[in-house]
Amino acid sequence: MNHISTARPFPHEQVEQWDEETDVAIVGFGAAGACAAIEAAGAGAAVTLFEAASGSGGASALSGGEIYLGGGGGTDAQRAAGFEDSTEALETYLTMAGGPDADAAKIALYARESLTHYQWLKDQGVPYKGTFLPGKIIEPAEDDTLIWSGSEAAWPFSDAATPAPRGHTIQSMGWGGGRKLMDIFEARVRALGVDVRCDARVLSLVADGEGRVAGLVVRIDGQPRFVRARKGVVLATGGFCMNRDMLRRYAPQTLRLTDPIGEQDNGSGILMGMGVGGDAIHMDEFFTTCPWIMPESLVKGIFVNTHGQRFINEDCYHGRVSRTMLDQPEDRVYLLVDNAIFARPLDIARIEIAAVGDSWEEIERELGMPKETLAATVRTFNRYAAEGRDPMFRKAPEWLKVLDEGPFAALELNVGTSFFSFFTLGGLATRPSGEVLGRAGDPIPGLYAAGRATSGLPRWGHGYSSGLSLADCTFFGRMAGKNAAAG
Ligand SMILES: Cc1cc2nc3c(=O)[nH]c(=O)nc-3n(C[C@H](O)[C@H](O)[C@H](O)COP(=O)(O)OP(=O)(O)OC[C@H]3O[C@@H](n4cnc5c(N)ncnc54)[C@H](O)[C@@H]3O)c2cc1C
């Protein structure tokens, strides 16, 4: 028998017999796979879902369960908080957040359908309390469900699109509502009669000489089993932040970071898709964040690099600021604070105090910077902050403060030792329908993908906003399931 490989499809003509058959075979029981299964089964298809782990969840269950939603005049929660979000503003923001190669087709569809998707989530049983928490937070500390979760109110985004908070978090006490979200999805999946197989790792796709995907090979009880998928296979296997070898080849910037966040995230679905000719795009892009914005008084500080120069408006989303830190020299930056705004960052951030002094000149000396670098930066910043403006980086006035109350401190965010969590954003190229595209831009018959196995709405680390990944996984997971069921 032909060797079974993730990187190469098993030839259809060599399948002696199918061990089982289904209409739609879904690989991975995270948010993308669950939503694909719900739609495919809802459309009347026979659906089998294979999950390598012993239960549902993946990275989705570790998440905050926050989903980026809005447009269309606003969700009930947005409107109650006084925000009339427009589809145009959502589309413009997503386009900017998607970076130089934002996926216009997916963005347009998502912006148009976002409110309908919100209703769909509620129909599955996902609870939203509808209460808004203003300010800069990472996730609600209690069970509120609407927060600012991106760079909407920060320059340059705020100039281009009317800002609105769009981070809709599942109602759940404290951080980490992702498990609850997955439990709700799992209950729906099972109620719809999907055949769920856990401890079932998919090893390979099965494809014919023309490149049509006919099924897959899955290991169950230590044995390879051949599964025919009459209508299609959906890859929903997540990203590759846990696969060192793929990181080295495709996203080497991440090798500097010590904290991949995920569950399996070994990129197997991406490799399987590439094996049948699927294009993998933006593979070097990743989300990263060091959670430096809590307590939020720290946002009134300013970041400088080791040359004593500012590099961003600090009121952007913490992930955008963190991603920009990685572009600075010598793998470390300093957050400059005065006595009025000083607060201890979250322990998990592993941010250390690098210097304390009675003047900015003293801080500059302590950090070993040349004279009149850091001190000149603070002087210039302070002069404009006193006028309520930041002409260099356009930080919004509400986050500007003259840093003049000693003692002063420099907090060090060090790429090697601070907590820079990350996950990958690159993956298979897909249409909004979920069809996987080959390198010539043509769909691979019988193959669909969704979630972090694909390059979707979030595809640019500098533009990532909380909730974008689950928005993409849940919505485009649904599209993949629906279209696979239509065969
Ligand atoms: C701590 C944390 C907090 C986060 N918070 C948020 C948030 O609030 N909002 C947001 O939008 N994003 C958030 N994210 C990111 C988001 O959770 C993930 O990007 C998203 O859940 C990925 O979903 P997925 O369905 O693509 O993959 P996953 O949820 O990882 O599911 C993939 C599944 O496929 C299975 N699998 C893999 N390979 C195989 C194989 N060969 N055979 C069978 N099964 C396989 C895996 O075991 C896994 O269960 C967070 C991530 C983390 C880690």
Short mmCIF file of C-alpha atoms in Angstrom, two decimals, residues 26-481:
data_model
loop_
_atom_site.label_atom_id
_atom_site.label_comp_id
_atom_site.label_asym_id
_atom_site.label_seq_id
_atom_site.Cartn_x
_atom_site.Cartn_y
_atom_site.Cartn_z
CA ILE A 26 -15.11 17.77 8.45
CA VAL A 27 -11.62 17.74 9.94
CA GLY A 28 -11.30 19.51 13.30
CA PHE A 29 -13.85 20.26 16.03
CA GLY A 30 -12.98 23.86 16.90
CA ALA A 31 -15.25 26.79 16.09
CA ALA A 32 -14.76 26.59 12.33
CA GLY A 33 -15.41 22.85 12.15
CA ALA A 34 -18.41 23.07 14.48
CA CYS A 35 -20.05 25.88 12.48
CA ALA A 36 -19.35 24.03 9.22
CA ALA A 37 -20.97 20.91 10.68
CA ILE A 38 -24.05 22.79 11.90
CA GLU A 39 -24.70 24.31 8.48
CA ALA A 40 -23.92 21.16 6.49
CA ALA A 41 -26.16 19.01 8.69
CA GLY A 42 -28.82 21.72 8.71
CA ALA A 43 -28.81 21.56 4.90
CA GLY A 44 -29.64 17.86 5.10
CA ALA A 45 -26.21 16.37 4.40
CA ALA A 46 -24.82 13.34 6.20
CA VAL A 47 -21.90 14.81 8.12
CA THR A 48 -18.99 13.13 9.87
CA LEU A 49 -16.66 15.23 11.99
CA PHE A 50 -13.17 13.93 12.81
CA GLU A 51 -11.23 15.36 15.74
CA ALA A 52 -7.72 14.29 16.72
CA ALA A 53 -8.17 15.19 20.39
CA SER A 54 -10.46 13.39 22.81
CA GLY A 55 -13.08 16.14 22.71
CA SER A 56 -14.19 19.30 20.98
CA GLY A 57 -12.47 22.60 21.50
CA GLY A 58 -9.10 23.29 19.91
CA ALA A 59 -7.84 26.84 20.34
CA SER A 60 -11.47 27.98 20.18
CA ALA A 61 -12.15 26.55 23.63
CA LEU A 62 -9.16 28.43 25.08
CA SER A 63 -10.34 31.72 23.65
CA GLY A 64 -12.22 34.63 25.14
CA GLY A 65 -15.21 33.76 22.96
CA GLU A 66 -15.19 37.28 21.60
CA ILE A 67 -16.54 37.80 18.08
CA TYR A 68 -16.13 40.93 15.95
CA LEU A 69 -19.62 42.04 14.88
CA GLY A 70 -21.36 45.19 13.79
CA GLY A 71 -22.53 47.25 10.80
CA GLY A 72 -26.09 47.53 9.51
CA GLY A 73 -27.02 50.25 12.00
CA GLY A 74 -25.50 48.34 14.90
CA THR A 75 -26.24 45.29 17.01
CA ASP A 76 -28.71 45.68 19.87
CA ALA A 77 -25.74 46.06 22.25
CA GLN A 78 -24.04 48.71 20.12
CA ARG A 79 -27.24 50.70 19.74
CA ALA A 80 -27.98 50.48 23.47
CA ALA A 81 -24.51 51.91 24.11
CA GLY A 82 -25.19 54.78 21.69
CA PHE A 83 -23.28 53.54 18.62
CA GLU A 84 -24.97 53.45 15.23
CA ASP A 85 -22.52 51.26 13.41
CA SER A 86 -22.71 51.31 9.62
CA THR A 87 -21.88 48.49 7.21
CA GLU A 88 -19.66 50.91 5.32
CA ALA A 89 -17.66 51.76 8.45
CA LEU A 90 -17.27 48.08 9.30
CA GLU A 91 -16.15 47.29 5.76
CA THR A 92 -13.66 50.15 5.73
CA TYR A 93 -12.21 49.14 9.08
CA LEU A 94 -11.91 45.46 8.09
CA THR A 95 -10.22 46.49 4.85
CA MET A 96 -7.62 48.55 6.73
CA ALA A 97 -7.19 45.82 9.34
CA GLY A 98 -6.70 43.23 6.61
CA GLY A 99 -3.54 44.96 5.42
CA PRO A 100 -2.15 45.33 1.92
CA ASP A 101 -3.87 42.20 0.58
CA ALA A 102 -7.16 42.38 2.50
CA ASP A 103 -9.70 39.93 1.10
CA ALA A 104 -12.25 42.32 -0.41
CA ALA A 105 -14.80 39.63 -1.25
CA LYS A 106 -14.83 38.10 2.23
CA ILE A 107 -14.90 41.51 3.88
CA ALA A 108 -17.81 42.75 1.79
CA LEU A 109 -19.82 39.61 2.51
CA TYR A 110 -19.02 39.63 6.20
CA ALA A 111 -19.81 43.34 6.62
CA ARG A 112 -23.16 42.80 4.91
CA GLU A 113 -24.04 39.68 6.85
CA SER A 114 -22.56 40.51 10.25
CA LEU A 115 -25.89 41.30 11.92
CA THR A 116 -27.48 38.19 10.47
CA HIS A 117 -24.53 36.21 11.78
CA TYR A 118 -25.05 37.72 15.23
CA GLN A 119 -28.65 36.52 15.12
CA TRP A 120 -27.48 33.09 13.96
CA LEU A 121 -25.13 32.88 16.95
CA LYS A 122 -27.99 33.78 19.26
CA ASP A 123 -30.18 31.18 17.55
CA GLN A 124 -27.57 28.53 18.36
CA GLY A 125 -27.96 29.55 22.01
CA VAL A 126 -24.95 31.86 22.44
CA PRO A 127 -25.95 34.34 25.19
CA TYR A 128 -25.17 38.06 25.03
CA LYS A 129 -26.01 40.25 27.97
CA GLY A 130 -25.76 43.37 25.84
CA THR A 131 -23.85 45.53 28.32
CA PHE A 132 -20.99 47.75 27.15
CA LEU A 133 -17.74 48.29 29.04
CA PRO A 134 -15.91 51.42 27.88
CA GLY A 135 -12.16 51.91 28.10
CA LYS A 136 -9.19 49.71 27.31
CA ILE A 137 -9.61 46.14 28.42
CA ILE A 138 -8.56 42.77 27.10
CA GLU A 139 -11.67 40.84 28.12
CA PRO A 140 -14.52 41.74 30.48
CA ALA A 141 -13.69 40.88 34.08
CA GLU A 142 -17.33 39.96 34.74
CA ASP A 143 -20.12 39.03 32.32
CA ASP A 144 -20.44 42.17 30.19
CA THR A 145 -20.50 41.47 26.49
CA LEU A 146 -19.45 44.50 24.41
CA ILE A 147 -15.98 46.09 24.41
CA TRP A 148 -13.65 48.08 22.19
CA SER A 149 -11.53 45.30 20.74
CA GLY A 150 -9.50 46.89 17.98
CA SER A 151 -7.89 50.11 16.80
CA GLU A 152 -11.18 51.67 15.64
CA ALA A 153 -10.85 54.83 17.74
CA ALA A 154 -7.13 55.24 17.01
CA TRP A 155 -5.39 56.90 14.11
CA PRO A 156 -5.29 56.16 11.17
CA PHE A 157 -8.42 53.97 11.46
CA SER A 158 -10.49 56.66 13.18
CA ASP A 159 -9.88 59.07 10.29
CA ALA A 160 -11.18 56.59 7.70
CA ALA A 161 -14.15 54.95 9.42
CA THR A 162 -16.53 56.09 12.15
CA PRO A 163 -15.42 54.13 15.21
CA ALA A 164 -17.65 51.73 17.10
CA PRO A 165 -16.91 48.99 19.64
CA ARG A 166 -17.43 45.62 17.95
CA GLY A 167 -16.00 43.03 20.33
CA HIS A 168 -19.04 40.91 21.26
CA THR A 169 -18.10 38.51 24.02
CA ILE A 170 -20.21 35.54 25.01
CA GLN A 171 -21.88 36.18 28.37
CA SER A 172 -19.69 34.29 30.79
CA MET A 173 -18.20 35.23 34.16
CA GLY A 174 -14.56 36.33 33.83
CA TRP A 175 -12.05 35.69 31.06
CA GLY A 176 -12.13 32.70 28.76
CA GLY A 177 -15.70 32.20 27.50
CA GLY A 178 -14.42 30.04 24.63
CA ARG A 179 -15.17 26.75 26.37
CA LYS A 180 -18.78 27.78 26.89
CA LEU A 181 -19.02 28.85 23.24
CA MET A 182 -17.72 25.45 22.13
CA ASP A 183 -20.08 23.59 24.47
CA ILE A 184 -23.01 25.42 22.90
CA PHE A 185 -21.78 24.63 19.38
CA GLU A 186 -21.13 21.00 20.33
CA ALA A 187 -24.65 20.59 21.67
CA ARG A 188 -26.03 21.90 18.35
CA VAL A 189 -23.73 19.66 16.33
CA ARG A 190 -24.88 16.59 18.23
CA ALA A 191 -28.55 17.59 18.18
CA LEU A 192 -28.35 17.80 14.38
CA GLY A 193 -27.16 14.19 14.21
CA VAL A 194 -23.59 14.83 13.10
CA ASP A 195 -21.46 11.70 13.50
CA VAL A 196 -18.68 12.96 15.81
CA ARG A 197 -15.45 10.92 16.00
CA CYS A 198 -12.94 11.99 18.61
CA ASP A 199 -9.45 10.46 18.94
CA ALA A 200 -9.56 10.37 15.15
CA ARG A 201 -6.58 12.03 13.51
CA VAL A 202 -6.88 12.65 9.80
CA LEU A 203 -3.62 11.60 8.17
CA SER A 204 -4.14 12.38 4.52
CA LEU A 205 -6.59 13.44 1.84
CA VAL A 206 -7.57 11.05 -0.92
CA ALA A 207 -7.51 12.58 -4.39
CA ASP A 208 -7.67 11.35 -7.97
CA GLY A 209 -5.24 12.15 -10.77
CA GLU A 210 -7.27 15.23 -11.75
CA GLY A 211 -6.85 16.62 -8.24
CA ARG A 212 -10.45 16.01 -7.13
CA VAL A 213 -10.65 15.30 -3.41
CA ALA A 214 -12.74 12.18 -2.84
CA GLY A 215 -12.21 11.54 0.85
CA LEU A 216 -9.60 11.10 3.54
CA VAL A 217 -7.57 8.65 5.56
CA VAL A 218 -8.13 8.82 9.30
CA ARG A 219 -6.41 6.90 12.09
CA ILE A 220 -8.92 5.36 14.49
CA ASP A 221 -7.83 2.86 17.15
CA GLY A 222 -4.38 2.83 15.59
CA GLN A 223 -5.70 1.77 12.18
CA PRO A 224 -5.94 3.81 8.98
CA ARG A 225 -9.52 3.99 7.72
CA PHE A 226 -10.58 5.24 4.32
CA VAL A 227 -13.56 7.58 4.37
CA ARG A 228 -15.33 8.60 1.19
CA ALA A 229 -16.79 12.11 1.25
CA ARG A 230 -19.41 12.18 -1.52
CA LYS A 231 -19.82 15.96 -1.48
CA GLY A 232 -16.67 17.37 0.06
CA VAL A 233 -14.04 17.56 2.76
CA VAL A 234 -13.80 20.64 4.99
CA LEU A 235 -10.41 21.33 6.59
CA ALA A 236 -10.93 23.15 9.90
CA THR A 237 -7.71 22.14 11.61
CA GLY A 238 -6.53 25.51 12.95
CA GLY A 239 -3.19 27.25 12.44
CA PHE A 240 0.42 26.13 12.89
CA CYS A 241 1.82 28.03 15.87
CA MET A 242 2.78 24.72 17.58
CA ASN A 243 4.67 23.37 14.57
CA ARG A 244 8.27 24.55 14.95
CA ASP A 245 9.30 23.25 11.57
CA MET A 246 6.51 25.13 9.76
CA LEU A 247 7.24 28.27 11.77
CA ARG A 248 10.87 28.06 10.72
CA ARG A 249 9.96 27.69 7.06
CA TYR A 250 6.98 30.03 6.79
CA ALA A 251 6.90 32.46 9.72
CA PRO A 252 10.47 32.77 11.01
CA GLN A 253 9.75 36.05 12.83
CA THR A 254 7.78 34.02 15.37
CA LEU A 255 10.87 32.02 16.34
CA ARG A 256 11.85 35.03 18.46
CA LEU A 257 8.71 34.58 20.56
CA THR A 258 8.37 32.09 23.39
CA ASP A 259 4.61 31.76 23.84
CA PRO A 260 2.57 30.16 21.08
CA ILE A 261 -1.08 29.94 22.15
CA GLY A 262 -3.24 27.15 20.88
CA GLU A 263 -4.06 23.52 21.37
CA GLN A 264 -2.85 21.26 18.54
CA ASP A 265 -2.16 23.95 15.91
CA ASN A 266 0.24 21.75 13.99
CA GLY A 267 -0.74 22.96 10.53
CA SER A 268 -1.73 19.50 9.30
CA GLY A 269 -4.75 20.77 7.37
CA ILE A 270 -2.69 23.44 5.65
CA LEU A 271 -0.14 20.81 4.63
CA MET A 272 -2.89 18.48 3.37
CA GLY A 273 -4.39 21.31 1.34
CA MET A 274 -1.01 22.26 -0.09
CA GLY A 275 -0.46 18.60 -0.94
CA VAL A 276 -3.39 18.64 -3.38
CA GLY A 277 -2.21 21.89 -4.95
CA GLY A 278 -3.89 24.37 -2.60
CA ASP A 279 -2.26 27.77 -2.36
CA ALA A 280 -1.13 28.85 1.12
CA ILE A 281 -0.91 32.62 1.49
CA HIS A 282 0.32 35.17 4.03
CA MET A 283 2.03 32.36 5.86
CA ASP A 284 4.44 34.79 7.54
CA GLU A 285 1.65 36.76 9.24
CA PHE A 286 0.80 36.26 12.88
CA PHE A 287 -1.06 37.81 15.76
CA THR A 288 1.00 38.67 18.78
CA THR A 289 0.36 40.55 21.96
CA CYS A 290 2.06 41.30 25.22
CA PRO A 291 -0.85 42.34 27.48
CA TRP A 292 0.60 45.69 28.50
CA ILE A 293 -2.58 47.82 28.47
CA MET A 294 -3.86 46.80 31.87
CA PRO A 295 -4.19 48.85 34.02
CA GLU A 296 -5.28 51.29 31.33
CA SER A 297 -3.42 54.27 32.86
CA LEU A 298 -0.36 52.74 31.18
CA VAL A 299 -1.83 53.67 27.79
CA LYS A 300 -1.02 57.28 28.72
CA GLY A 301 2.66 56.36 28.73
CA ILE A 302 4.76 56.45 25.59
CA PHE A 303 6.79 53.70 23.98
CA VAL A 304 10.33 54.28 22.82
CA ASN A 305 12.76 51.89 21.17
CA THR A 306 16.39 51.45 22.17
CA HIS A 307 17.22 54.57 20.16
CA GLY A 308 14.93 56.57 22.40
CA GLN A 309 12.45 57.10 19.55
CA ARG A 310 8.68 56.69 19.57
CA PHE A 311 7.24 54.37 16.92
CA ILE A 312 3.43 54.26 17.26
CA ASN A 313 0.37 55.90 18.80
CA GLU A 314 0.01 53.90 21.99
CA ASP A 315 -3.79 54.05 21.97
CA CYS A 316 -4.01 51.49 19.13
CA TYR A 317 -5.15 47.94 19.89
CA HIS A 318 -2.57 46.27 22.15
CA GLY A 319 -1.84 43.63 19.50
CA ARG A 320 -1.07 46.24 16.84
CA VAL A 321 1.25 48.02 19.25
CA SER A 322 2.87 44.72 20.25
CA ARG A 323 3.35 43.64 16.63
CA THR A 324 5.03 46.99 15.90
CA MET A 325 7.36 46.42 18.88
CA LEU A 326 8.81 43.45 16.98
CA ASP A 327 9.83 45.78 14.15
CA GLN A 328 12.09 47.73 16.52
CA PRO A 329 15.81 47.05 16.92
CA GLU A 330 17.37 44.87 19.62
CA ASP A 331 14.19 43.00 20.58
CA ARG A 332 13.11 45.33 23.35
CA VAL A 333 11.20 48.55 23.86
CA TYR A 334 10.42 50.75 26.86
CA LEU A 335 7.14 52.11 28.13
CA LEU A 336 7.82 55.47 29.76
CA VAL A 337 5.53 56.44 32.62
CA ASP A 338 5.49 59.10 35.29
CA ASN A 339 4.38 58.76 38.87
CA ALA A 340 0.81 59.80 38.11
CA ILE A 341 0.13 56.94 35.69
CA PHE A 342 2.52 54.29 36.98
CA ALA A 343 0.85 50.97 37.77
CA ARG A 344 2.15 47.42 37.91
CA PRO A 345 1.38 45.63 34.65
CA LEU A 346 -0.36 42.25 34.77
CA ASP A 347 1.99 39.56 36.16
CA ILE A 348 1.41 37.34 33.13
CA ALA A 349 2.88 40.06 30.89
CA ARG A 350 6.33 39.59 32.48
CA ILE A 351 7.14 43.29 32.09
CA GLU A 352 10.07 44.46 34.27
CA ILE A 353 11.04 47.91 35.52
CA ALA A 354 14.27 48.72 33.67
CA ALA A 355 14.98 52.18 35.11
CA VAL A 356 13.68 54.61 37.72
CA GLY A 357 14.83 58.23 38.06
CA ASP A 358 13.96 61.75 39.05
CA SER A 359 14.40 63.09 35.55
CA TRP A 360 14.09 61.75 32.02
CA GLU A 361 17.82 62.46 31.57
CA GLU A 362 18.51 60.06 34.41
CA ILE A 363 16.33 57.37 32.81
CA GLU A 364 18.14 57.93 29.52
CA ARG A 365 21.53 57.45 31.24
CA GLU A 366 20.37 54.38 33.14
CA LEU A 367 19.21 52.73 29.93
CA GLY A 368 22.58 53.50 28.34
CA MET A 369 21.12 55.67 25.56
CA PRO A 370 23.07 58.52 23.97
CA LYS A 371 22.42 61.95 25.46
CA GLU A 372 19.41 63.86 24.15
CA THR A 373 17.67 60.89 22.56
CA LEU A 374 15.01 59.64 25.00
CA ALA A 375 15.00 62.93 26.91
CA ALA A 376 14.47 64.91 23.70
CA THR A 377 11.65 62.54 22.68
CA VAL A 378 9.83 63.07 25.97
CA ARG A 379 10.36 66.83 25.82
CA THR A 380 8.83 67.01 22.34
CA PHE A 381 5.98 64.73 23.34
CA ASN A 382 5.27 66.75 26.48
CA ARG A 383 5.31 70.05 24.64
CA TYR A 384 2.56 68.91 22.27
CA ALA A 385 0.67 66.90 24.91
CA ALA A 386 0.32 70.14 26.89
CA GLU A 387 -1.54 71.48 23.84
CA GLY A 388 -3.68 68.34 23.71
CA ARG A 389 -2.18 66.98 20.50
CA ASP A 390 0.32 64.48 19.13
CA PRO A 391 1.31 65.64 15.64
CA MET A 392 3.88 62.85 15.21
CA PHE A 393 1.71 59.78 15.87
CA ARG A 394 -1.78 61.23 16.41
CA LYS A 395 -2.56 59.60 19.72
CA ALA A 396 -6.10 60.63 20.66
CA PRO A 397 -6.34 63.53 23.14
CA GLU A 398 -8.05 61.41 25.83
CA TRP A 399 -4.87 59.29 26.12
CA LEU A 400 -2.42 62.20 26.12
CA LYS A 401 -0.77 63.24 29.35
CA VAL A 402 2.25 65.40 29.97
CA LEU A 403 4.76 63.05 31.59
CA ASP A 404 6.17 65.47 34.14
CA GLU A 405 5.44 64.08 37.60
CA GLY A 406 8.52 62.38 39.01
CA PRO A 407 9.73 59.90 39.81
CA PHE A 408 9.78 58.47 36.30
CA ALA A 409 10.13 54.88 35.14
CA ALA A 410 10.89 52.85 32.04
CA LEU A 411 9.11 49.49 31.85
CA GLU A 412 10.87 46.99 29.61
CA LEU A 413 8.96 44.79 27.16
CA ASN A 414 11.50 42.27 26.06
CA VAL A 415 10.70 40.00 23.12
CA GLY A 416 12.75 37.16 24.61
CA THR A 417 11.43 37.25 28.17
CA SER A 418 8.09 39.08 28.28
CA PHE A 419 4.89 37.23 27.42
CA PHE A 420 4.40 37.74 23.70
CA SER A 421 1.63 35.27 22.93
CA PHE A 422 1.16 34.47 19.26
CA PHE A 423 -0.79 32.43 16.74
CA THR A 424 -0.52 32.24 12.99
CA LEU A 425 -2.73 34.01 10.45
CA GLY A 426 -1.52 32.45 7.20
CA GLY A 427 -3.21 29.50 5.58
CA LEU A 428 -5.02 28.11 2.57
CA ALA A 429 -6.43 30.57 0.05
CA THR A 430 -10.19 30.20 -0.10
CA ARG A 431 -13.18 31.84 -1.69
CA PRO A 432 -15.89 33.23 0.58
CA SER A 433 -17.68 29.96 -0.21
CA GLY A 434 -14.86 28.05 1.54
CA GLU A 435 -13.62 26.47 -1.70
CA VAL A 436 -9.85 26.01 -1.51
CA LEU A 437 -8.02 27.66 -4.37
CA GLY A 438 -5.08 26.24 -6.28
CA ARG A 439 -2.05 28.27 -7.23
CA ALA A 440 -3.67 29.32 -10.51
CA GLY A 441 -6.67 30.64 -8.61
CA ASP A 442 -8.99 27.80 -9.56
CA PRO A 443 -10.92 25.82 -6.93
CA ILE A 444 -9.84 22.31 -5.99
CA PRO A 445 -12.91 20.14 -6.51
CA GLY A 446 -14.25 18.61 -3.33
CA LEU A 447 -12.07 20.63 -0.95
CA TYR A 448 -13.20 23.37 1.45
CA ALA A 449 -11.48 25.01 4.41
CA ALA A 450 -12.20 27.53 7.14
CA GLY A 451 -10.77 29.13 10.26
CA ARG A 452 -7.06 29.45 10.97
CA ALA A 453 -6.30 26.72 8.43
CA THR A 454 -7.06 29.51 5.96
CA SER A 455 -6.01 33.09 5.41
CA GLY A 456 -9.28 34.87 6.09
CA LEU A 457 -10.48 38.19 7.48
CA PRO A 458 -7.51 38.43 9.87
CA ARG A 459 -4.41 38.17 7.71
CA TRP A 460 -2.17 41.03 8.82
CA GLY A 461 -0.59 41.04 12.27
CA HIS A 462 -0.40 44.82 12.37
CA GLY A 463 -4.16 45.05 11.88
CA TYR A 464 -5.44 42.18 14.00
CA SER A 465 -8.29 43.07 16.35
CA SER A 466 -9.77 40.83 19.06
CA GLY A 467 -12.72 38.88 17.79
CA LEU A 468 -11.60 38.81 14.17
CA SER A 469 -10.42 35.22 14.25
CA LEU A 470 -13.64 33.81 15.72
CA ALA A 471 -15.69 36.04 13.41
CA ASP A 472 -13.86 34.48 10.51
CA CYS A 473 -13.99 30.91 11.90
CA THR A 474 -17.68 30.97 12.74
CA PHE A 475 -18.97 32.84 9.68
CA PHE A 476 -16.77 31.30 7.01
CA GLY A 477 -16.99 27.91 8.74
CA ARG A 478 -20.73 28.19 8.10
CA MET A 479 -20.13 29.12 4.46
CA ALA A 480 -17.79 26.15 3.95
CA GLY A 481 -20.28 23.73 5.53
#
